[in-house]
XYZ file of C-alpha atoms in Angstrom:
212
model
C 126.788 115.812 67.431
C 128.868 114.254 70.229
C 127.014 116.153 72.726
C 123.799 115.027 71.710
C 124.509 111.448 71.653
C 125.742 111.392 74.535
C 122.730 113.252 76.031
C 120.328 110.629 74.449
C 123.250 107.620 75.586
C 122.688 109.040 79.038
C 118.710 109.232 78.950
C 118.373 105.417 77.567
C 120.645 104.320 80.311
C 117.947 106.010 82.670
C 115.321 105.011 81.048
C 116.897 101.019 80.772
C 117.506 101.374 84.580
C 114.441 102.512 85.699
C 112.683 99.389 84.877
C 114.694 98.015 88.127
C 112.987 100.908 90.724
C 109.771 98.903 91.569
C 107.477 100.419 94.143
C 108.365 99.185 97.139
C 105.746 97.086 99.191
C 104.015 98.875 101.976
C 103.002 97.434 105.585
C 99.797 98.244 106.912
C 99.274 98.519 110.563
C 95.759 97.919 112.184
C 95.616 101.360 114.439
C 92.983 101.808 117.155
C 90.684 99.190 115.588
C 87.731 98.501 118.121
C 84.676 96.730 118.066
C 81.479 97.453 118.636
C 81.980 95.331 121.635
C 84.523 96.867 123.084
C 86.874 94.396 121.571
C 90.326 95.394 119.439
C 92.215 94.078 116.576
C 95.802 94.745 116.247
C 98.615 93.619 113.895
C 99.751 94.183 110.299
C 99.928 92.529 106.303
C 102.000 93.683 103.657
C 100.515 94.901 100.222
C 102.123 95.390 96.735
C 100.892 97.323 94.888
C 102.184 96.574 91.541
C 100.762 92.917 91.916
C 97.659 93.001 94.227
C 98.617 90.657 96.469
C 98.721 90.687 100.667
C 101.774 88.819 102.135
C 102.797 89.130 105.632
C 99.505 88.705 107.156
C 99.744 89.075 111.207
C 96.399 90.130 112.947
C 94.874 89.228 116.250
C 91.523 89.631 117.577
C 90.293 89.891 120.980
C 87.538 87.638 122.523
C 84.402 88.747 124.118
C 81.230 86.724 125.415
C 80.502 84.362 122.261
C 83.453 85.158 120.241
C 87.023 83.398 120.922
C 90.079 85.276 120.393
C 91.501 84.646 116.755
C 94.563 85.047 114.817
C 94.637 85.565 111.077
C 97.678 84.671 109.003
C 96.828 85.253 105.254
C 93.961 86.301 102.982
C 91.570 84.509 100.559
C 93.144 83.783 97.558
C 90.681 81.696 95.616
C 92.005 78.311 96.712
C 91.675 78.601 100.161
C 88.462 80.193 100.329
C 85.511 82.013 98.245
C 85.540 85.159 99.302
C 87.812 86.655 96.953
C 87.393 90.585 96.512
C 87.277 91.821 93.044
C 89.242 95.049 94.433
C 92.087 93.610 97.075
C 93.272 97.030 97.198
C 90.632 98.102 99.782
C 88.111 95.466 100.676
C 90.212 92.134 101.953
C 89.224 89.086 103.663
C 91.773 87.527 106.430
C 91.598 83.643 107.144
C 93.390 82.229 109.740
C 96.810 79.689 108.642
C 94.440 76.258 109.083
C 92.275 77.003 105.717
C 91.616 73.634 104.735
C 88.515 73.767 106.059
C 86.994 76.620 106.845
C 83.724 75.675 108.685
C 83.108 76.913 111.750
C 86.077 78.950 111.892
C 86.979 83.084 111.844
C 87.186 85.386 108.965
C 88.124 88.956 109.284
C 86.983 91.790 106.699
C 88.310 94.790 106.319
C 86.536 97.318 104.302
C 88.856 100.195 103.691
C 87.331 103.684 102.531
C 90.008 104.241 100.064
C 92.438 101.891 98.357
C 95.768 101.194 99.255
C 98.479 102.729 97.146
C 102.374 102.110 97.215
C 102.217 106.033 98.826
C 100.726 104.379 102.121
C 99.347 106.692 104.023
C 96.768 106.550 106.621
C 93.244 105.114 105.224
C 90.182 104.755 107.833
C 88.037 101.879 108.307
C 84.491 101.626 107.143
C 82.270 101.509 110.241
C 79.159 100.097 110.380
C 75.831 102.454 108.852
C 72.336 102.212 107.730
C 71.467 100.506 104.535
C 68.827 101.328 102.515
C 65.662 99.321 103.018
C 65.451 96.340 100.200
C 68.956 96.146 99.688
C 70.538 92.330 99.362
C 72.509 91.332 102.740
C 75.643 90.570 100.694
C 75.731 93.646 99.224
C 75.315 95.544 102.393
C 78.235 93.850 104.298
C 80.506 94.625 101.136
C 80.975 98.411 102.598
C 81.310 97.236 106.309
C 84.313 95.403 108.271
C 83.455 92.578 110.934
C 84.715 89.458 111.942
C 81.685 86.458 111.365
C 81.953 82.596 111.593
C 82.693 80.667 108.113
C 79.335 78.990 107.975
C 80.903 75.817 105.059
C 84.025 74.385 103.964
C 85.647 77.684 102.138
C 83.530 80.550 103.574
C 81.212 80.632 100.431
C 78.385 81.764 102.192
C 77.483 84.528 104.380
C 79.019 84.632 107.596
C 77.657 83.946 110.576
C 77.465 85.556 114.628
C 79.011 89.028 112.748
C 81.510 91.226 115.109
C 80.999 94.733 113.295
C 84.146 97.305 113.319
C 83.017 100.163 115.214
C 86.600 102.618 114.410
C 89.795 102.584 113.258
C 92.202 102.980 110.314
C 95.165 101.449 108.581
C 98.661 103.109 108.740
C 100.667 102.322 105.793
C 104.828 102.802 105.507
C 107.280 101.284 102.893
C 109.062 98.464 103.732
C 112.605 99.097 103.788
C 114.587 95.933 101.566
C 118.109 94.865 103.398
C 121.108 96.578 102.598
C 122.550 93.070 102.258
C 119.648 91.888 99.215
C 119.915 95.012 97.360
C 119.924 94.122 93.890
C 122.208 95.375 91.398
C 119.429 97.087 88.209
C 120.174 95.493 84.984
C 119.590 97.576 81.702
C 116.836 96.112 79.890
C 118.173 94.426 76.685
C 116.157 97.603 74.225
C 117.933 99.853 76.227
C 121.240 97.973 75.657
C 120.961 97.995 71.906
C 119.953 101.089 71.560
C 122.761 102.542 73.623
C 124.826 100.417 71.723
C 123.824 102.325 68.264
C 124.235 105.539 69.667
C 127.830 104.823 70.999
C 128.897 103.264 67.483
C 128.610 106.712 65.653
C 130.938 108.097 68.909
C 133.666 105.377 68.502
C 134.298 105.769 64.694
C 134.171 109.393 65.152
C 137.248 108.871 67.616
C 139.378 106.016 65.436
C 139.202 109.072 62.673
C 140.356 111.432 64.940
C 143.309 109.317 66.043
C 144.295 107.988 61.928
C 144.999 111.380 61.475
């Protein structure tokens, strides 16, 4: 009896616990990311998976003839911009930090050809490919990456004077959290009161033992 109790005391404090070991987020580095011009984009953004979003946003483009250099610093989140994916794990659209107006300005997206998981992992870029004939132009730059020229205020409609992806992938690693903002797991309160039953059986068991 006082074995098993303590065996299923022990497993409830695991399983209380547990609800403290969160994936951790995951950086993903642009790696040998060309252009069909010849041009590169470098940097790195931070995903979570356990809430879909992209923090950490640090890219940088290069410029050729007709396209300026750019720097994106965060991602379209709905208030910003449009151009919010339904599925931020793999297809994600970079603004850069002044949003207020996108018009005339940058956007980068990234088509990935799998979606990010908390594993990271290396994941390659879409590159650019045929379409089949009749198919809507929106729906053919959804499986492509390129950099294009926000053609209104939030990037609603199709981008203009497109910079296709010709190669590259994304590198993904865990982020390591400080030693110094480690936080302490709490036992979820179920776990707590359920531990709490089990123990009370334990400690009258022992007052008997020590009345006699």
């Amino acid at each position: 009896m006082k074995k098993l109790l303590c065996a299923s005391a022990v497993a409830l404090a695991v399983g209380g616990f547990a609800s403290a070991a969160n994936a951790a987020p995951v950086q993903w580095t642009l790696t040998n990311v060309q252009f069909v011009d010849g041009g590169r984009a470098t940097g790195s953004y931070v995903f979570d998976a356990s809430t879909g979003t992209i923090s950490g946003v640090n890219i940088s483009t290069t410029g050729t003839e007709g396209t300026p250099a750019a720097t994106f610093v965060t991602t379209c989140n709905g208030t910003n911009c449009s151009a919010v994916p339904p599925d931020p794990e793999q297809y994600i659209v970079f603004v850069p930090a002044d949003n207020s107006d996108l018009t005339g300005k940058q956007a980068l997206y990234l088509d990935l050809s799998s979606a990010m998981t908390d594993a990271g992992g290396t994941i390659p870029i879409n590159p650019p490919q045929g379409e089949p004939e009749g198919q809507p132009e929106a729906v053919a730059l959804r499986t492509k990456a390129f950099t294009g020229v926000c053609q209104d205020i939030d990037c609603e409609a199709l981008p203009g004077n497109l910079r296709m992806v010709a190669s590259g992938q994304v590198v993904g690693r865990a982020v390591a959290a400080p030693a110094s903002t480690t936080a302490v797991p709490m036992m979820a309160p179920w776990s707590l009161a359920l531990l709490s039953l089990l123990l009370a059986p334990l400690a009258w068991l022992h007052k008997r033992r020590q009345q006699r």
